[in-house]
Amino acid sequence: MRQFDFMGKRRLAFIISALMLLVSIGSLVVQQLNLGLDFTGGTLVEVRYATAPALDTVRQALEGEGFRDVSVQTFGASNEILIRLQQDFDPDVGQQVVSLLRGDGAEVDLIRAEFVGAQVGEQLRDQSGMGMLVALGIVMLYVAFRFQYKFAIGALLALIHDVIIVVGVFSLFQLDFDLTVLAALLAVIGYSLNDTIVVYDRIRETIRKSRIDDMPTIFNEAINMTLSRTLATSGTTLLVLIALLLLGGDMIHYFSIALIIGVVVGTFSSIYVAAALLLIVKLQRQDLIPAKKEDPEEEGEEQLP
């Protein structure tokens, strides 16, 4: 089996990671996020067609009449459409939308038109953000307890790295950032952590079994052992996510995009961030050797005259 020199390319990988982080943070500072209706508030219109329409046609018709930030998705049956408009509520907006959609001769009935407040979205955003911070703290404690505190540093920085880049892509391309994307970020943390734990476990075992002290060589051996498992897991996950992206509809469109980015970046960071950072913090064989407990009986014998 071919052995790849991952650690030999770690400096190039660090440069790539640093550039991605700089672009992501810069975009977040300059452009910020394109928050969806869940966070900003707006108008919700639900209509029912006689036959299932083309969602792109509905969206283009609304945007052509001046409606801004239009989101169109099926809701329940394929002929029931949920339209989100990022604008202040107007009591006549429901009839305006229905009249516009009937312009092509389609049979459209209004089910409901209501205002969606941003207060609930802000509360969920704050709670989710706090939950993310708590999750990162628990992850650090878990990894430090199971492995060693130097492993915890690498795992935590890798997770922060993944989250910033996923959020940065949404900011850079001004993709809608809604509650489904926030849920995807939490899923990315879990996926990336699982991949990191597998790599860390193999690194720890290889260090203990190896008779050499060349850490880059030991790390390469450990990562190559887990490479087939990592590629198989990431590959099958990406196939499912691409299927969801293409066939899942607008409801989970951005959720799928966030997870696809997260899986790719998480796989990269498990090797070139989480593992390579162990070399920077100077992990040694001695760090994995438990401290020898002193025998109380021996201490008593030494104190005897």
PDB file of C-alpha atoms in Angstrom:
ATOM      1  CA  MET A   1       0.000   0.000   0.000  1.00  0.00           C
ATOM      2  CA  ARG A   2       1.348   3.416  -0.980  1.00  0.00           C
ATOM      3  CA  GLN A   3       2.340   5.619   1.959  1.00  0.00           C
ATOM      4  CA  PHE A   4       1.572   9.330   1.580  1.00  0.00           C
ATOM      5  CA  ASP A   5       3.812  11.908   3.246  1.00  0.00           C
ATOM      6  CA  PHE A   6       1.056  14.014   4.813  1.00  0.00           C
ATOM      7  CA  MET A   7       3.251  15.645   7.420  1.00  0.00           C
ATOM      8  CA  GLY A   8       5.806  16.598   4.787  1.00  0.00           C
ATOM      9  CA  LYS A   9       3.152  18.824   3.176  1.00  0.00           C
ATOM     10  CA  ARG A  10       1.886  20.305   6.449  1.00  0.00           C
ATOM     11  CA  ARG A  11       3.432  23.745   5.847  1.00  0.00           C
ATOM     12  CA  LEU A  12       1.629  24.057   2.513  1.00  0.00           C
ATOM     13  CA  ALA A  13      -1.564  22.860   4.201  1.00  0.00           C
ATOM     14  CA  PHE A  14      -1.156  25.478   6.940  1.00  0.00           C
ATOM     15  CA  ILE A  15      -0.811  28.184   4.284  1.00  0.00           C
ATOM     16  CA  ILE A  16      -3.998  26.982   2.563  1.00  0.00           C
ATOM     17  CA  SER A  17      -5.862  26.889   5.888  1.00  0.00           C
ATOM     18  CA  ALA A  18      -4.604  30.352   6.826  1.00  0.00           C
ATOM     19  CA  LEU A  19      -5.742  31.788   3.471  1.00  0.00           C
ATOM     20  CA  MET A  20      -9.193  30.201   3.803  1.00  0.00           C
ATOM     21  CA  LEU A  21      -9.529  31.553   7.333  1.00  0.00           C
ATOM     22  CA  LEU A  22      -8.417  35.051   6.296  1.00  0.00           C
ATOM     23  CA  VAL A  23     -10.870  35.143   3.388  1.00  0.00           C
ATOM     24  CA  SER A  24     -13.680  33.809   5.590  1.00  0.00           C
ATOM     25  CA  ILE A  25     -13.059  36.242   8.448  1.00  0.00           C
ATOM     26  CA  GLY A  26     -12.590  39.138   6.015  1.00  0.00           C
ATOM     27  CA  SER A  27     -15.876  38.359   4.292  1.00  0.00           C
ATOM     28  CA  LEU A  28     -17.679  38.086   7.639  1.00  0.00           C
ATOM     29  CA  VAL A  29     -16.327  41.497   8.667  1.00  0.00           C
ATOM     30  CA  VAL A  30     -17.018  43.260   5.351  1.00  0.00           C
ATOM     31  CA  GLN A  31     -20.133  41.556   3.971  1.00  0.00           C
ATOM     32  CA  GLN A  32     -21.422  39.766   7.052  1.00  0.00           C
ATOM     33  CA  LEU A  33     -24.015  37.018   6.619  1.00  0.00           C
ATOM     34  CA  ASN A  34     -27.031  37.088   4.351  1.00  0.00           C
ATOM     35  CA  LEU A  35     -29.479  36.198   7.108  1.00  0.00           C
ATOM     36  CA  GLY A  36     -32.616  34.372   6.087  1.00  0.00           C
ATOM     37  CA  LEU A  37     -36.210  35.086   7.022  1.00  0.00           C
ATOM     38  CA  ASP A  38     -35.836  33.041  10.206  1.00  0.00           C
ATOM     39  CA  PHE A  39     -33.537  35.739  11.616  1.00  0.00           C
ATOM     40  CA  THR A  40     -34.703  38.936   9.940  1.00  0.00           C
ATOM     41  CA  GLY A  41     -38.475  38.502   9.884  1.00  0.00           C
ATOM     42  CA  GLY A  42     -40.748  39.009   6.872  1.00  0.00           C
ATOM     43  CA  THR A  43     -43.887  37.795   5.155  1.00  0.00           C
ATOM     44  CA  LEU A  44     -45.007  34.198   4.659  1.00  0.00           C
ATOM     45  CA  VAL A  45     -47.526  33.328   1.932  1.00  0.00           C
ATOM     46  CA  GLU A  46     -48.860  29.802   1.369  1.00  0.00           C
ATOM     47  CA  VAL A  47     -50.748  29.022  -1.844  1.00  0.00           C
ATOM     48  CA  ARG A  48     -52.211  25.905  -3.457  1.00  0.00           C
ATOM     49  CA  TYR A  49     -52.010  25.166  -7.188  1.00  0.00           C
ATOM     50  CA  ALA A  50     -54.314  22.839  -9.085  1.00  0.00           C
ATOM     51  CA  THR A  51     -51.222  21.106 -10.474  1.00  0.00           C
ATOM     52  CA  ALA A  52     -47.633  21.196  -9.244  1.00  0.00           C
ATOM     53  CA  PRO A  53     -45.830  24.274 -10.662  1.00  0.00           C
ATOM     54  CA  ALA A  54     -42.167  24.827 -11.482  1.00  0.00           C
ATOM     55  CA  LEU A  55     -40.618  26.550  -8.492  1.00  0.00           C
ATOM     56  CA  ASP A  56     -38.158  28.543 -10.619  1.00  0.00           C
ATOM     57  CA  THR A  57     -41.045  29.939 -12.664  1.00  0.00           C
ATOM     58  CA  VAL A  58     -42.862  31.049  -9.505  1.00  0.00           C
ATOM     59  CA  ARG A  59     -39.711  32.672  -8.128  1.00  0.00           C
ATOM     60  CA  GLN A  60     -38.940  34.501 -11.378  1.00  0.00           C
ATOM     61  CA  ALA A  61     -42.510  35.782 -11.651  1.00  0.00           C
ATOM     62  CA  LEU A  62     -42.378  37.259  -8.151  1.00  0.00           C
ATOM     63  CA  GLU A  63     -38.918  38.784  -8.579  1.00  0.00           C
ATOM     64  CA  GLY A  64     -40.021  40.281 -11.895  1.00  0.00           C
ATOM     65  CA  GLU A  65     -42.713  42.234 -10.057  1.00  0.00           C
ATOM     66  CA  GLY A  66     -40.288  43.710  -7.562  1.00  0.00           C
ATOM     67  CA  PHE A  67     -40.543  41.289  -4.646  1.00  0.00           C
ATOM     68  CA  ARG A  68     -37.103  40.988  -3.053  1.00  0.00           C
ATOM     69  CA  ASP A  69     -35.316  38.072  -1.387  1.00  0.00           C
ATOM     70  CA  VAL A  70     -37.919  35.578  -2.548  1.00  0.00           C
ATOM     71  CA  SER A  71     -37.729  31.990  -1.290  1.00  0.00           C
ATOM     72  CA  VAL A  72     -40.058  29.420  -2.872  1.00  0.00           C
ATOM     73  CA  GLN A  73     -40.422  25.819  -1.722  1.00  0.00           C
ATOM     74  CA  THR A  74     -42.962  23.043  -1.627  1.00  0.00           C
ATOM     75  CA  PHE A  75     -44.828  22.639   1.626  1.00  0.00           C
ATOM     76  CA  GLY A  76     -46.355  19.206   2.161  1.00  0.00           C
ATOM     77  CA  ALA A  77     -47.827  18.262  -1.229  1.00  0.00           C
ATOM     78  CA  SER A  78     -46.060  19.136  -4.453  1.00  0.00           C
ATOM     79  CA  ASN A  79     -48.862  21.551  -5.435  1.00  0.00           C
ATOM     80  CA  GLU A  80     -48.695  23.512  -2.160  1.00  0.00           C
ATOM     81  CA  ILE A  81     -46.115  26.291  -2.265  1.00  0.00           C
ATOM     82  CA  LEU A  82     -44.631  28.263   0.609  1.00  0.00           C
ATOM     83  CA  ILE A  83     -43.366  31.703  -0.382  1.00  0.00           C
ATOM     84  CA  ARG A  84     -41.094  33.725   1.926  1.00  0.00           C
ATOM     85  CA  LEU A  85     -40.714  37.449   1.278  1.00  0.00           C
ATOM     86  CA  GLN A  86     -38.165  39.482   3.211  1.00  0.00           C
ATOM     87  CA  GLN A  87     -40.297  42.584   3.534  1.00  0.00           C
ATOM     88  CA  ASP A  88     -42.744  44.238   5.929  1.00  0.00           C
ATOM     89  CA  PHE A  89     -46.172  42.662   6.187  1.00  0.00           C
ATOM     90  CA  ASP A  90     -48.996  44.102   4.075  1.00  0.00           C
ATOM     91  CA  PRO A  91     -52.574  42.841   4.638  1.00  0.00           C
ATOM     92  CA  ASP A  92     -53.083  42.740   0.866  1.00  0.00           C
ATOM     93  CA  VAL A  93     -49.833  40.952   0.030  1.00  0.00           C
ATOM     94  CA  GLY A  94     -51.506  37.529  -0.103  1.00  0.00           C
ATOM     95  CA  GLN A  95     -54.015  38.616  -2.730  1.00  0.00           C
ATOM     96  CA  GLN A  96     -51.285  40.456  -4.642  1.00  0.00           C
ATOM     97  CA  VAL A  97     -49.203  37.306  -4.862  1.00  0.00           C
ATOM     98  CA  VAL A  98     -52.171  35.147  -5.896  1.00  0.00           C
ATOM     99  CA  SER A  99     -53.267  37.654  -8.557  1.00  0.00           C
ATOM    100  CA  LEU A 100     -49.755  37.736  -9.945  1.00  0.00           C
ATOM    101  CA  LEU A 101     -49.470  33.945 -10.070  1.00  0.00           C
ATOM    102  CA  ARG A 102     -52.872  33.665 -11.758  1.00  0.00           C
ATOM    103  CA  GLY A 103     -51.610  35.900 -14.544  1.00  0.00           C
ATOM    104  CA  ASP A 104     -50.488  32.899 -16.603  1.00  0.00           C
ATOM    105  CA  GLY A 105     -53.875  31.228 -16.306  1.00  0.00           C
ATOM    106  CA  ALA A 106     -52.867  28.969 -13.403  1.00  0.00           C
ATOM    107  CA  GLU A 107     -55.438  27.991 -10.786  1.00  0.00           C
ATOM    108  CA  VAL A 108     -54.059  29.305  -7.502  1.00  0.00           C
ATOM    109  CA  ASP A 109     -55.787  29.609  -4.121  1.00  0.00           C
ATOM    110  CA  LEU A 110     -54.540  31.533  -1.099  1.00  0.00           C
ATOM    111  CA  ILE A 111     -54.213  29.434   2.072  1.00  0.00           C
ATOM    112  CA  ARG A 112     -52.620  31.934   4.436  1.00  0.00           C
ATOM    113  CA  ALA A 113     -50.545  35.111   4.558  1.00  0.00           C
ATOM    114  CA  GLU A 114     -48.869  36.147   7.793  1.00  0.00           C
ATOM    115  CA  PHE A 115     -45.935  38.019   9.262  1.00  0.00           C
ATOM    116  CA  VAL A 116     -42.983  36.088  10.661  1.00  0.00           C
ATOM    117  CA  GLY A 117     -41.258  37.983  13.459  1.00  0.00           C
ATOM    118  CA  ALA A 118     -37.504  37.976  13.910  1.00  0.00           C
ATOM    119  CA  GLN A 119     -37.727  37.682  17.696  1.00  0.00           C
ATOM    120  CA  VAL A 120     -38.072  33.895  17.666  1.00  0.00           C
ATOM    121  CA  GLY A 121     -35.243  33.610  15.159  1.00  0.00           C
ATOM    122  CA  GLU A 122     -32.978  35.811  17.275  1.00  0.00           C
ATOM    123  CA  GLN A 123     -33.742  33.725  20.343  1.00  0.00           C
ATOM    124  CA  LEU A 124     -32.979  30.501  18.497  1.00  0.00           C
ATOM    125  CA  ARG A 125     -29.801  32.041  17.082  1.00  0.00           C
ATOM    126  CA  ASP A 126     -28.578  33.054  20.519  1.00  0.00           C
ATOM    127  CA  GLN A 127     -29.443  29.677  22.022  1.00  0.00           C
ATOM    128  CA  SER A 128     -27.812  27.812  19.144  1.00  0.00           C
ATOM    129  CA  GLY A 129     -24.691  29.958  19.400  1.00  0.00           C
ATOM    130  CA  MET A 130     -24.475  29.272  23.102  1.00  0.00           C
ATOM    131  CA  GLY A 131     -25.049  25.575  22.429  1.00  0.00           C
ATOM    132  CA  MET A 132     -22.171  25.597  19.943  1.00  0.00           C
ATOM    133  CA  LEU A 133     -19.829  27.163  22.497  1.00  0.00           C
ATOM    134  CA  VAL A 134     -20.890  24.641  25.136  1.00  0.00           C
ATOM    135  CA  ALA A 135     -20.372  21.799  22.650  1.00  0.00           C
ATOM    136  CA  LEU A 136     -16.844  23.011  21.876  1.00  0.00           C
ATOM    137  CA  GLY A 137     -16.044  23.237  25.596  1.00  0.00           C
ATOM    138  CA  ILE A 138     -17.338  19.725  26.254  1.00  0.00           C
ATOM    139  CA  VAL A 139     -15.364  18.423  23.273  1.00  0.00           C
ATOM    140  CA  MET A 140     -12.159  19.936  24.660  1.00  0.00           C
ATOM    141  CA  LEU A 141     -12.740  18.367  28.092  1.00  0.00           C
ATOM    142  CA  TYR A 142     -13.597  14.992  26.555  1.00  0.00           C
ATOM    143  CA  VAL A 143     -10.523  14.855  24.325  1.00  0.00           C
ATOM    144  CA  ALA A 144      -8.261  16.066  27.155  1.00  0.00           C
ATOM    145  CA  PHE A 145      -9.651  13.352  29.446  1.00  0.00           C
ATOM    146  CA  ARG A 146      -9.535  10.547  26.874  1.00  0.00           C
ATOM    147  CA  PHE A 147      -6.162  11.411  25.338  1.00  0.00           C
ATOM    148  CA  GLN A 148      -4.097  14.311  26.671  1.00  0.00           C
ATOM    149  CA  TYR A 149      -4.486  18.079  26.839  1.00  0.00           C
ATOM    150  CA  LYS A 150      -2.309  18.618  23.747  1.00  0.00           C
ATOM    151  CA  PHE A 151      -4.783  16.527  21.743  1.00  0.00           C
ATOM    152  CA  ALA A 152      -7.607  18.725  23.077  1.00  0.00           C
ATOM    153  CA  ILE A 153      -5.898  21.856  21.733  1.00  0.00           C
ATOM    154  CA  GLY A 154      -5.615  20.350  18.253  1.00  0.00           C
ATOM    155  CA  ALA A 155      -9.215  19.076  18.225  1.00  0.00           C
ATOM    156  CA  LEU A 156     -10.667  22.389  19.409  1.00  0.00           C
ATOM    157  CA  LEU A 157      -8.730  24.477  16.888  1.00  0.00           C
ATOM    158  CA  ALA A 158      -9.719  22.063  14.103  1.00  0.00           C
ATOM    159  CA  LEU A 159     -13.421  22.419  14.971  1.00  0.00           C
ATOM    160  CA  ILE A 160     -13.188  26.217  15.127  1.00  0.00           C
ATOM    161  CA  HIS A 161     -11.341  26.127  11.787  1.00  0.00           C
ATOM    162  CA  ASP A 162     -14.161  24.103  10.175  1.00  0.00           C
ATOM    163  CA  VAL A 163     -16.990  26.284  11.516  1.00  0.00           C
ATOM    164  CA  ILE A 164     -15.342  29.557  10.455  1.00  0.00           C
ATOM    165  CA  ILE A 165     -14.717  28.320   6.905  1.00  0.00           C
ATOM    166  CA  VAL A 166     -18.273  26.990   6.443  1.00  0.00           C
ATOM    167  CA  VAL A 167     -19.746  30.267   7.716  1.00  0.00           C
ATOM    168  CA  GLY A 168     -17.219  32.207   5.636  1.00  0.00           C
ATOM    169  CA  VAL A 169     -18.304  30.493   2.404  1.00  0.00           C
ATOM    170  CA  PHE A 170     -21.918  31.471   3.105  1.00  0.00           C
ATOM    171  CA  SER A 171     -20.796  35.053   3.717  1.00  0.00           C
ATOM    172  CA  LEU A 172     -18.497  35.183   0.685  1.00  0.00           C
ATOM    173  CA  PHE A 173     -21.157  33.996  -1.778  1.00  0.00           C
ATOM    174  CA  GLN A 174     -24.042  35.639   0.142  1.00  0.00           C
ATOM    175  CA  LEU A 175     -25.966  32.385   0.479  1.00  0.00           C
ATOM    176  CA  ASP A 176     -29.033  32.442   2.711  1.00  0.00           C
ATOM    177  CA  PHE A 177     -28.058  31.669   6.283  1.00  0.00           C
ATOM    178  CA  ASP A 178     -31.100  30.293   8.100  1.00  0.00           C
ATOM    179  CA  LEU A 179     -31.823  27.909  10.962  1.00  0.00           C
ATOM    180  CA  THR A 180     -31.227  24.827   8.799  1.00  0.00           C
ATOM    181  CA  VAL A 181     -27.669  26.039   8.110  1.00  0.00           C
ATOM    182  CA  LEU A 182     -27.183  26.618  11.835  1.00  0.00           C
ATOM    183  CA  ALA A 183     -28.266  23.019  12.427  1.00  0.00           C
ATOM    184  CA  ALA A 184     -25.818  21.899   9.738  1.00  0.00           C
ATOM    185  CA  LEU A 185     -22.975  23.645  11.601  1.00  0.00           C
ATOM    186  CA  LEU A 186     -23.700  21.572  14.700  1.00  0.00           C
ATOM    187  CA  ALA A 187     -23.705  18.443  12.513  1.00  0.00           C
ATOM    188  CA  VAL A 188     -20.345  19.498  11.027  1.00  0.00           C
ATOM    189  CA  ILE A 189     -18.874  19.729  14.539  1.00  0.00           C
ATOM    190  CA  GLY A 190     -19.998  16.176  15.281  1.00  0.00           C
ATOM    191  CA  TYR A 191     -18.745  14.795  11.966  1.00  0.00           C
ATOM    192  CA  SER A 192     -15.371  16.518  12.159  1.00  0.00           C
ATOM    193  CA  LEU A 193     -14.872  15.456  15.774  1.00  0.00           C
ATOM    194  CA  ASN A 194     -15.602  11.826  14.914  1.00  0.00           C
ATOM    195  CA  ASP A 195     -13.009  11.880  12.136  1.00  0.00           C
ATOM    196  CA  THR A 196     -10.477  13.579  14.406  1.00  0.00           C
ATOM    197  CA  ILE A 197     -10.990  11.054  17.205  1.00  0.00           C
ATOM    198  CA  VAL A 198     -10.335   8.154  14.808  1.00  0.00           C
ATOM    199  CA  VAL A 199      -7.069   9.754  13.642  1.00  0.00           C
ATOM    200  CA  TYR A 200      -6.024  10.613  17.216  1.00  0.00           C
ATOM    201  CA  ASP A 201      -6.720   7.095  18.452  1.00  0.00           C
ATOM    202  CA  ARG A 202      -4.523   5.605  15.725  1.00  0.00           C
ATOM    203  CA  ILE A 203      -1.762   8.163  16.409  1.00  0.00           C
ATOM    204  CA  ARG A 204      -1.762   7.303  20.105  1.00  0.00           C
ATOM    205  CA  GLU A 205      -1.596   3.557  19.437  1.00  0.00           C
ATOM    206  CA  THR A 206       1.167   3.971  16.854  1.00  0.00           C
ATOM    207  CA  ILE A 207       3.264   6.119  19.210  1.00  0.00           C
ATOM    208  CA  ARG A 208       3.013   3.515  21.946  1.00  0.00           C
ATOM    209  CA  LYS A 209       3.919   0.625  19.645  1.00  0.00           C
ATOM    210  CA  SER A 210       6.649   2.344  17.667  1.00  0.00           C
ATOM    211  CA  ARG A 211      10.295   2.121  18.688  1.00  0.00           C
ATOM    212  CA  ILE A 212      11.298   5.367  17.005  1.00  0.00           C
ATOM    213  CA  ASP A 213      10.832   8.952  18.195  1.00  0.00           C
ATOM    214  CA  ASP A 214      10.393  10.551  14.765  1.00  0.00           C
ATOM    215  CA  MET A 215       6.905  12.012  15.261  1.00  0.00           C
ATOM    216  CA  PRO A 216       6.255  13.062  11.619  1.00  0.00           C
ATOM    217  CA  THR A 217       7.007   9.496  10.480  1.00  0.00           C
ATOM    218  CA  ILE A 218       4.765   8.039  13.199  1.00  0.00           C
ATOM    219  CA  PHE A 219       1.955  10.442  12.279  1.00  0.00           C
ATOM    220  CA  ASN A 220       2.233   9.553   8.587  1.00  0.00           C
ATOM    221  CA  GLU A 221       1.997   5.864   9.411  1.00  0.00           C
ATOM    222  CA  ALA A 222      -1.065   6.385  11.620  1.00  0.00           C
ATOM    223  CA  ILE A 223      -2.890   8.618   9.113  1.00  0.00           C
ATOM    224  CA  ASN A 224      -2.208   6.213   6.242  1.00  0.00           C
ATOM    225  CA  MET A 225      -3.726   3.414   8.344  1.00  0.00           C
ATOM    226  CA  THR A 226      -6.968   5.373   8.685  1.00  0.00           C
ATOM    227  CA  LEU A 227      -6.965   6.805   5.165  1.00  0.00           C
ATOM    228  CA  SER A 228      -9.121   4.110   3.543  1.00  0.00           C
ATOM    229  CA  ARG A 229     -11.685   4.393   6.340  1.00  0.00           C
ATOM    230  CA  THR A 230     -11.701   8.192   6.100  1.00  0.00           C
ATOM    231  CA  LEU A 231     -12.152   8.216   2.312  1.00  0.00           C
ATOM    232  CA  ALA A 232     -14.901   5.581   2.447  1.00  0.00           C
ATOM    233  CA  THR A 233     -16.815   7.459   5.141  1.00  0.00           C
ATOM    234  CA  SER A 234     -16.425  10.863   3.531  1.00  0.00           C
ATOM    235  CA  GLY A 235     -17.194   9.514   0.061  1.00  0.00           C
ATOM    236  CA  THR A 236     -20.444   7.791   1.009  1.00  0.00           C
ATOM    237  CA  THR A 237     -21.522  10.803   3.081  1.00  0.00           C
ATOM    238  CA  LEU A 238     -20.875  13.142   0.167  1.00  0.00           C
ATOM    239  CA  LEU A 239     -22.898  10.923  -2.198  1.00  0.00           C
ATOM    240  CA  VAL A 240     -25.907  11.178   0.109  1.00  0.00           C
ATOM    241  CA  LEU A 241     -25.486  14.934   0.549  1.00  0.00           C
ATOM    242  CA  ILE A 242     -25.174  15.529  -3.204  1.00  0.00           C
ATOM    243  CA  ALA A 243     -28.377  13.532  -3.710  1.00  0.00           C
ATOM    244  CA  LEU A 244     -30.099  15.710  -1.095  1.00  0.00           C
ATOM    245  CA  LEU A 245     -28.765  18.837  -2.769  1.00  0.00           C
ATOM    246  CA  LEU A 246     -30.055  17.828  -6.195  1.00  0.00           C
ATOM    247  CA  LEU A 247     -33.323  16.171  -5.204  1.00  0.00           C
ATOM    248  CA  GLY A 248     -34.180  17.481  -1.755  1.00  0.00           C
ATOM    249  CA  GLY A 249     -35.766  20.750  -2.838  1.00  0.00           C
ATOM    250  CA  ASP A 250     -35.384  24.283  -1.516  1.00  0.00           C
ATOM    251  CA  MET A 251     -36.214  23.311   2.068  1.00  0.00           C
ATOM    252  CA  ILE A 252     -32.822  21.629   2.648  1.00  0.00           C
ATOM    253  CA  HIS A 253     -30.842  23.186  -0.213  1.00  0.00           C
ATOM    254  CA  TYR A 254     -28.542  25.327   1.925  1.00  0.00           C
ATOM    255  CA  PHE A 255     -28.473  22.681   4.653  1.00  0.00           C
ATOM    256  CA  SER A 256     -26.957  20.265   2.115  1.00  0.00           C
ATOM    257  CA  ILE A 257     -24.458  22.858   0.883  1.00  0.00           C
ATOM    258  CA  ALA A 258     -23.270  23.567   4.435  1.00  0.00           C
ATOM    259  CA  LEU A 259     -22.783  19.867   5.157  1.00  0.00           C
ATOM    260  CA  ILE A 260     -20.947  19.231   1.886  1.00  0.00           C
ATOM    261  CA  ILE A 261     -18.512  22.053   2.673  1.00  0.00           C
ATOM    262  CA  GLY A 262     -18.219  20.819   6.255  1.00  0.00           C
ATOM    263  CA  VAL A 263     -17.433  17.222   5.278  1.00  0.00           C
ATOM    264  CA  VAL A 264     -14.712  18.275   2.826  1.00  0.00           C
ATOM    265  CA  VAL A 265     -13.149  20.821   5.186  1.00  0.00           C
ATOM    266  CA  GLY A 266     -13.555  18.485   8.189  1.00  0.00           C
ATOM    267  CA  THR A 267     -11.720  15.664   6.436  1.00  0.00           C
ATOM    268  CA  PHE A 268      -8.917  18.067   5.518  1.00  0.00           C
ATOM    269  CA  SER A 269      -8.679  19.484   9.045  1.00  0.00           C
ATOM    270  CA  SER A 270      -8.578  16.053  10.701  1.00  0.00           C
ATOM    271  CA  ILE A 271      -5.226  15.474   8.995  1.00  0.00           C
ATOM    272  CA  TYR A 272      -3.666  18.864   8.420  1.00  0.00           C
ATOM    273  CA  VAL A 273      -5.008  20.812  11.400  1.00  0.00           C
ATOM    274  CA  ALA A 274      -5.866  18.434  14.225  1.00  0.00           C
ATOM    275  CA  ALA A 275      -2.967  16.035  13.594  1.00  0.00           C
ATOM    276  CA  ALA A 276      -0.336  18.475  12.346  1.00  0.00           C
ATOM    277  CA  LEU A 277      -0.914  20.810  15.304  1.00  0.00           C
ATOM    278  CA  LEU A 278       0.334  18.036  17.587  1.00  0.00           C
ATOM    279  CA  LEU A 279       3.779  18.607  16.093  1.00  0.00           C
ATOM    280  CA  ILE A 280       3.562  22.327  16.844  1.00  0.00           C
ATOM    281  CA  VAL A 281       2.647  21.709  20.497  1.00  0.00           C
ATOM    282  CA  LYS A 282       5.542  19.203  20.568  1.00  0.00           C
ATOM    283  CA  LEU A 283       3.722  16.004  21.481  1.00  0.00           C
ATOM    284  CA  GLN A 284       6.222  13.434  22.788  1.00  0.00           C
ATOM    285  CA  ARG A 285       6.078   9.780  23.758  1.00  0.00           C
ATOM    286  CA  GLN A 286       6.431  10.809  27.399  1.00  0.00           C
ATOM    287  CA  ASP A 287       3.130  12.716  27.193  1.00  0.00           C
ATOM    288  CA  LEU A 288       1.296   9.415  26.759  1.00  0.00           C
ATOM    289  CA  ILE A 289       3.017   7.593  29.607  1.00  0.00           C
ATOM    290  CA  PRO A 290       0.903   7.759  32.764  1.00  0.00           C
ATOM    291  CA  ALA A 291       2.624   9.161  35.818  1.00  0.00           C
ATOM    292  CA  LYS A 292       3.929   6.442  38.103  1.00  0.00           C
ATOM    293  CA  LYS A 293       2.112   6.329  41.412  1.00  0.00           C
ATOM    294  CA  GLU A 294       4.285   6.103  44.467  1.00  0.00           C
ATOM    295  CA  ASP A 295       3.782   3.037  46.661  1.00  0.00           C
ATOM    296  CA  PRO A 296       2.826   4.107  50.209  1.00  0.00           C
ATOM    297  CA  GLU A 297       4.514   0.984  51.657  1.00  0.00           C
ATOM    298  CA  GLU A 298       7.821   1.872  49.975  1.00  0.00           C
ATOM    299  CA  GLU A 299       7.559   5.413  51.329  1.00  0.00           C
ATOM    300  CA  GLY A 300       7.024   3.996  54.842  1.00  0.00           C
ATOM    301  CA  GLU A 301      10.071   1.739  54.526  1.00  0.00           C
ATOM    302  CA  GLU A 302      12.242   4.674  53.447  1.00  0.00           C
ATOM    303  CA  GLN A 303      11.191   6.645  56.504  1.00  0.00           C
ATOM    304  CA  LEU A 304      12.189   3.823  58.919  1.00  0.00           C
ATOM    305  CA  PRO A 305      15.565   4.384  60.714  1.00  0.00           C
TER     306      PRO A 305
END
